Amino acid sequence: MGIKTVAIHSDVDANAVHVKMADEAVCVGPAPTSKSYLNMDAIMEVIKKTRAQAVHPGYGFLSENKEFARRLASEGVTFIGPDTHAIQAMGDKIESKLLAKNAKVNTIPGFDGVVKDADEAVRIAREIGYPVMIKASAGGGGKGMRIAWDDEETREGFRFSSQEAASSFGDDRLLIEKFIDNPRHIEIQVLADKHGNALWLNERECSIQRRNQKVVEEAPSTFLDPETRRAMGEQAVALAKAVKYSSAGTVEFLVDSSKNFYFLEMNTRLQVEHPVTECITGLDLVQEMIRVAKGYPLRHKQADIPINGWAVECRVYAEDPYKSFGLPSIGKLSQYQEPLHVPSVRVDSGIQQGSDISIYYDPMISKLITYGSNRAEALKRMEEALDNYVIRGVAHNISLLREVIIHPRFVQGDISTKFLPEIYPDGFKGHNLTDLERRELLATAASLYVAEQLRSQQFLGTQRIPVAKSKRSTWELSVRLGDGIYPVAVSKDGSSFSVEVDGMKLNVTSEWNLASPLLSVTIDGTQRTIQRLSRNASGDTSIQFLGTVRVMSLRSDTGLMLLEDVQGCFCLRSSQLLAYKLQILTKVAAELSKYMPEKAAEDTSSILRSPMPGAVVAVSVKPGDTVSEGQEICVIEAMKMQNSMTAAKTGKVKAVHCKAGDTVGEGDLLVELE
């Protein structure tokens, strides 16, 4: 659009992508959000210094802060978003619910005032009837939200929600409403101008969530029929017009199994998941927001808004999905390669190779979007894109994302906000191999092992050393997978390997470029993209197969290859649970391996370790205290989400190794019991 830009950043974001893309960049403070991205005084000073004429607030922080919009207006600076009245009316969940009722929008039964304390929260919850949803009045993005099924959970939810709300939004007011069990989360994108025109740009299905935060989104929804879509769109537009809304905004609904829909909230900002709407409508929402802020009328009528094709978005997070479907991971992105070579793929990211994922901000790495003429095509491209996404240095949730999009229930469109806990009641454990996939894994790993051995015999770049060609063309290996031991025979034929597993022969073909992070392997005509994640001088290497990370130890002198599923993490830790183990041995090594002692697992019942990097908010015990199983020991805050750490058994506290305000890393010892 030819508009020059100024980026603001905290000191830890000095090398961020948005900083490098902007024409100018100014630091507004240290890492904590209250001292940088929420520091209105510092931001206003930058606006005056750079003579900025308009501000786009992005997705979070001050994007829905009416005071910030008011201060901009007082300085004659355009806020690229709605006016202060609409922000206050829709940004406050209590006021927005009252306005929605007056605009004839379906609403969820609940308490329409501000909840004063935990006792009042319990009283209100009993009146509404359990279960209830406790959430921040000024909140969004899943922060400051808790589901309570009884009085005890209501008191705990009130405490955590108010603390998270104060930390994230500077406003600890809470509301309580009836929790609709097993709903879909479907939202309507609206676009309105300053001339009284408003459109609904179809829906987005956002039901795949963890901790009330969206993980996978798509547009359109498989669930809505044209009549329901139109009814939801018309109510969303009615609400926007009721508050004289002007900009892009999103009206969120909960939809039950009978297609009854209820107003949840309105986000008066650009949504993270807006690209899927752009894909199916052809509109650039950011451009439209800028045009509306400048005073131009909308260029489109409701009849002009199409649904062309299907789009899916996966939120790629620096998280360990094997811990509560995703606890944050921090570190430096040592290698990063987006799958832009896959057709119809879009990647919106704010990081690059070498970027740091810190404890201070949301752990999102990127939004991965695929588009197709239909849903099946979009999902197939997403599967390919996830397999081709290279991320090194931090744990990530690609294994979970891949499992979600290929799950039969998701493919059929049979989803709700409870999808993850229903499908994985004991937590996410990684990909569960079928018999065919097990044979493919064995054949691929054995072929990779042989390819590595053959490469180690080559001398490149010199003609002075005579090298006799190896006449060996077959390898007999013993493979241990879980509790089973399988004989595997590998024969080389040109660039291909013939591998016999379970009495069946598989043909494995690849270019075997072992220096590339991506390796395309064809197994009996089935193409798989695997990733060689790392390899060191001792021969240790790791690969990613069907989205799940497996770690191998290769020792060419003994022919040993150890392959372990470490559930999406990049280093072995004694506290991690292994899904299954694969060993490839020569016959001699297989005989000797039975004499190798196994290291005893650490007894974790008497110790409490931090499951994630973060800051200690509170410690509830001291040495000598007696605690009960399930009792809260301390609270860890990571990426503005608070997590209660509890005792694994009843006992007496032996030692406390942390205090409020401490920064802890993943695996750090917090408390010991006798």
mmCIF file with all atom_site columns, N, CA and C in Angstrom, residues 461-483:
data_model
loop_
_atom_site.group_PDB
_atom_site.id
_atom_site.type_symbol
_atom_site.label_atom_id
_atom_site.label_alt_id
_atom_site.label_comp_id
_atom_site.label_asym_id
_atom_site.label_entity_id
_atom_site.label_seq_id
_atom_site.pdbx_PDB_ins_code
_atom_site.Cartn_x
_atom_site.Cartn_y
_atom_site.Cartn_z
_atom_site.occupancy
_atom_site.B_iso_or_equiv
_atom_site.pdbx_formal_charge
_atom_site.auth_seq_id
_atom_site.auth_comp_id
_atom_site.auth_asym_id
_atom_site.auth_atom_id
_atom_site.pdbx_PDB_model_num
ATOM 1  N N  . GLY A 1 461 ? 36.840 -36.114 -2.518 1.00 0.00 ? 461 GLY A N  1
ATOM 2  C CA . GLY A 1 461 ? 37.740 -34.975 -2.690 1.00 0.00 ? 461 GLY A CA 1
ATOM 3  C C  . GLY A 1 461 ? 39.198 -35.329 -2.837 1.00 0.00 ? 461 GLY A C  1
ATOM 4  N N  . THR A 1 462 ? 39.556 -36.577 -3.012 1.00 0.00 ? 462 THR A N  1
ATOM 5  C CA . THR A 1 462 ? 40.962 -36.942 -3.208 1.00 0.00 ? 462 THR A CA 1
ATOM 6  C C  . THR A 1 462 ? 41.051 -38.156 -4.110 1.00 0.00 ? 462 THR A C  1
ATOM 7  N N  . GLN A 1 463 ? 42.117 -38.186 -4.920 1.00 0.00 ? 463 GLN A N  1
ATOM 8  C CA . GLN A 1 463 ? 42.382 -39.337 -5.793 1.00 0.00 ? 463 GLN A CA 1
ATOM 9  C C  . GLN A 1 463 ? 43.645 -40.075 -5.362 1.00 0.00 ? 463 GLN A C  1
ATOM 10 N N  . ARG A 1 464 ? 44.262 -39.617 -4.262 1.00 0.00 ? 464 ARG A N  1
ATOM 11 C CA . ARG A 1 464 ? 45.559 -40.180 -3.866 1.00 0.00 ? 464 ARG A CA 1
ATOM 12 C C  . ARG A 1 464 ? 45.414 -41.429 -3.008 1.00 0.00 ? 464 ARG A C  1
ATOM 13 N N  . ILE A 1 465 ? 44.236 -41.660 -2.495 1.00 0.00 ? 465 ILE A N  1
ATOM 14 C CA . ILE A 1 465 ? 44.039 -42.832 -1.637 1.00 0.00 ? 465 ILE A CA 1
ATOM 15 C C  . ILE A 1 465 ? 43.271 -43.880 -2.418 1.00 0.00 ? 465 ILE A C  1
ATOM 16 N N  . PRO A 1 466 ? 43.895 -44.990 -2.722 1.00 0.00 ? 466 PRO A N  1
ATOM 17 C CA . PRO A 1 466 ? 43.166 -46.035 -3.445 1.00 0.00 ? 466 PRO A CA 1
ATOM 18 C C  . PRO A 1 466 ? 42.116 -46.657 -2.528 1.00 0.00 ? 466 PRO A C  1
ATOM 19 N N  . VAL A 1 467 ? 40.928 -46.734 -3.023 1.00 0.00 ? 467 VAL A N  1
ATOM 20 C CA . VAL A 1 467 ? 39.832 -47.275 -2.223 1.00 0.00 ? 467 VAL A CA 1
ATOM 21 C C  . VAL A 1 467 ? 39.244 -48.466 -2.962 1.00 0.00 ? 467 VAL A C  1
ATOM 22 N N  . ALA A 1 468 ? 39.217 -49.590 -2.301 1.00 0.00 ? 468 ALA A N  1
ATOM 23 C CA . ALA A 1 468 ? 38.592 -50.783 -2.881 1.00 0.00 ? 468 ALA A CA 1
ATOM 24 C C  . ALA A 1 468 ? 37.099 -50.732 -2.609 1.00 0.00 ? 468 ALA A C  1
ATOM 25 N N  . LYS A 1 469 ? 36.318 -50.947 -3.626 1.00 0.00 ? 469 LYS A N  1
ATOM 26 C CA . LYS A 1 469 ? 34.880 -50.921 -3.454 1.00 0.00 ? 469 LYS A CA 1
ATOM 27 C C  . LYS A 1 469 ? 34.419 -52.076 -2.576 1.00 0.00 ? 469 LYS A C  1
ATOM 28 N N  . SER A 1 470 ? 33.531 -51.746 -1.676 1.00 0.00 ? 470 SER A N  1
ATOM 29 C CA . SER A 1 470 ? 32.990 -52.782 -0.803 1.00 0.00 ? 470 SER A CA 1
ATOM 30 C C  . SER A 1 470 ? 32.084 -53.710 -1.606 1.00 0.00 ? 470 SER A C  1
ATOM 31 N N  . LYS A 1 471 ? 32.269 -54.996 -1.407 1.00 0.00 ? 471 LYS A N  1
ATOM 32 C CA . LYS A 1 471 ? 31.445 -55.974 -2.117 1.00 0.00 ? 471 LYS A CA 1
ATOM 33 C C  . LYS A 1 471 ? 30.212 -56.357 -1.309 1.00 0.00 ? 471 LYS A C  1
ATOM 34 N N  . ARG A 1 472 ? 30.104 -55.814 -0.116 1.00 0.00 ? 472 ARG A N  1
ATOM 35 C CA . ARG A 1 472 ? 28.973 -56.180 0.725  1.00 0.00 ? 472 ARG A CA 1
ATOM 36 C C  . ARG A 1 472 ? 27.686 -55.577 0.173  1.00 0.00 ? 472 ARG A C  1
ATOM 37 N N  . SER A 1 473 ? 26.666 -56.375 0.057  1.00 0.00 ? 473 SER A N  1
ATOM 38 C CA . SER A 1 473 ? 25.391 -55.899 -0.485 1.00 0.00 ? 473 SER A CA 1
ATOM 39 C C  . SER A 1 473 ? 24.204 -56.301 0.380  1.00 0.00 ? 473 SER A C  1
ATOM 40 N N  . THR A 1 474 ? 24.444 -57.069 1.447  1.00 0.00 ? 474 THR A N  1
ATOM 41 C CA . THR A 1 474 ? 23.348 -57.475 2.331  1.00 0.00 ? 474 THR A CA 1
ATOM 42 C C  . THR A 1 474 ? 23.740 -57.254 3.781  1.00 0.00 ? 474 THR A C  1
ATOM 43 N N  . TRP A 1 475 ? 22.757 -56.941 4.598  1.00 0.00 ? 475 TRP A N  1
ATOM 44 C CA . TRP A 1 475 ? 22.972 -56.737 6.028  1.00 0.00 ? 475 TRP A CA 1
ATOM 45 C C  . TRP A 1 475 ? 21.851 -57.459 6.781  1.00 0.00 ? 475 TRP A C  1
ATOM 46 N N  . GLU A 1 476 ? 22.213 -58.269 7.725  1.00 0.00 ? 476 GLU A N  1
ATOM 47 C CA . GLU A 1 476 ? 21.225 -58.953 8.571  1.00 0.00 ? 476 GLU A CA 1
ATOM 48 C C  . GLU A 1 476 ? 21.239 -58.287 9.937  1.00 0.00 ? 476 GLU A C  1
ATOM 49 N N  . LEU A 1 477 ? 20.100 -57.762 10.311 1.00 0.00 ? 477 LEU A N  1
ATOM 50 C CA . LEU A 1 477 ? 19.991 -56.984 11.535 1.00 0.00 ? 477 LEU A CA 1
ATOM 51 C C  . LEU A 1 477 ? 18.916 -57.577 12.430 1.00 0.00 ? 477 LEU A C  1
ATOM 52 N N  . SER A 1 478 ? 19.061 -57.322 13.713 1.00 0.00 ? 478 SER A N  1
ATOM 53 C CA . SER A 1 478 ? 18.038 -57.719 14.692 1.00 0.00 ? 478 SER A CA 1
ATOM 54 C C  . SER A 1 478 ? 17.434 -56.439 15.254 1.00 0.00 ? 478 SER A C  1
ATOM 55 N N  . VAL A 1 479 ? 16.142 -56.315 15.151 1.00 0.00 ? 479 VAL A N  1
ATOM 56 C CA . VAL A 1 479 ? 15.464 -55.079 15.530 1.00 0.00 ? 479 VAL A CA 1
ATOM 57 C C  . VAL A 1 479 ? 14.546 -55.326 16.715 1.00 0.00 ? 479 VAL A C  1
ATOM 58 N N  . ARG A 1 480 ? 14.710 -54.525 17.737 1.00 0.00 ? 480 ARG A N  1
ATOM 59 C CA . ARG A 1 480 ? 13.831 -54.599 18.907 1.00 0.00 ? 480 ARG A CA 1
ATOM 60 C C  . ARG A 1 480 ? 12.920 -53.388 18.900 1.00 0.00 ? 480 ARG A C  1
ATOM 61 N N  . LEU A 1 481 ? 11.622 -53.629 18.866 1.00 0.00 ? 481 LEU A N  1
ATOM 62 C CA . LEU A 1 481 ? 10.623 -52.564 18.894 1.00 0.00 ? 481 LEU A CA 1
ATOM 63 C C  . LEU A 1 481 ? 9.645  -52.870 20.017 1.00 0.00 ? 481 LEU A C  1
ATOM 64 N N  . GLY A 1 482 ? 9.664  -52.061 21.043 1.00 0.00 ? 482 GLY A N  1
ATOM 65 C CA . GLY A 1 482 ? 8.841  -52.339 22.205 1.00 0.00 ? 482 GLY A CA 1
ATOM 66 C C  . GLY A 1 482 ? 9.274  -53.638 22.847 1.00 0.00 ? 482 GLY A C  1
ATOM 67 N N  . ASP A 1 483 ? 8.350  -54.578 22.999 1.00 0.00 ? 483 ASP A N  1
ATOM 68 C CA . ASP A 1 483 ? 8.664  -55.874 23.593 1.00 0.00 ? 483 ASP A CA 1
ATOM 69 C C  . ASP A 1 483 ? 8.999  -56.932 22.550 1.00 0.00 ? 483 ASP A C  1
#
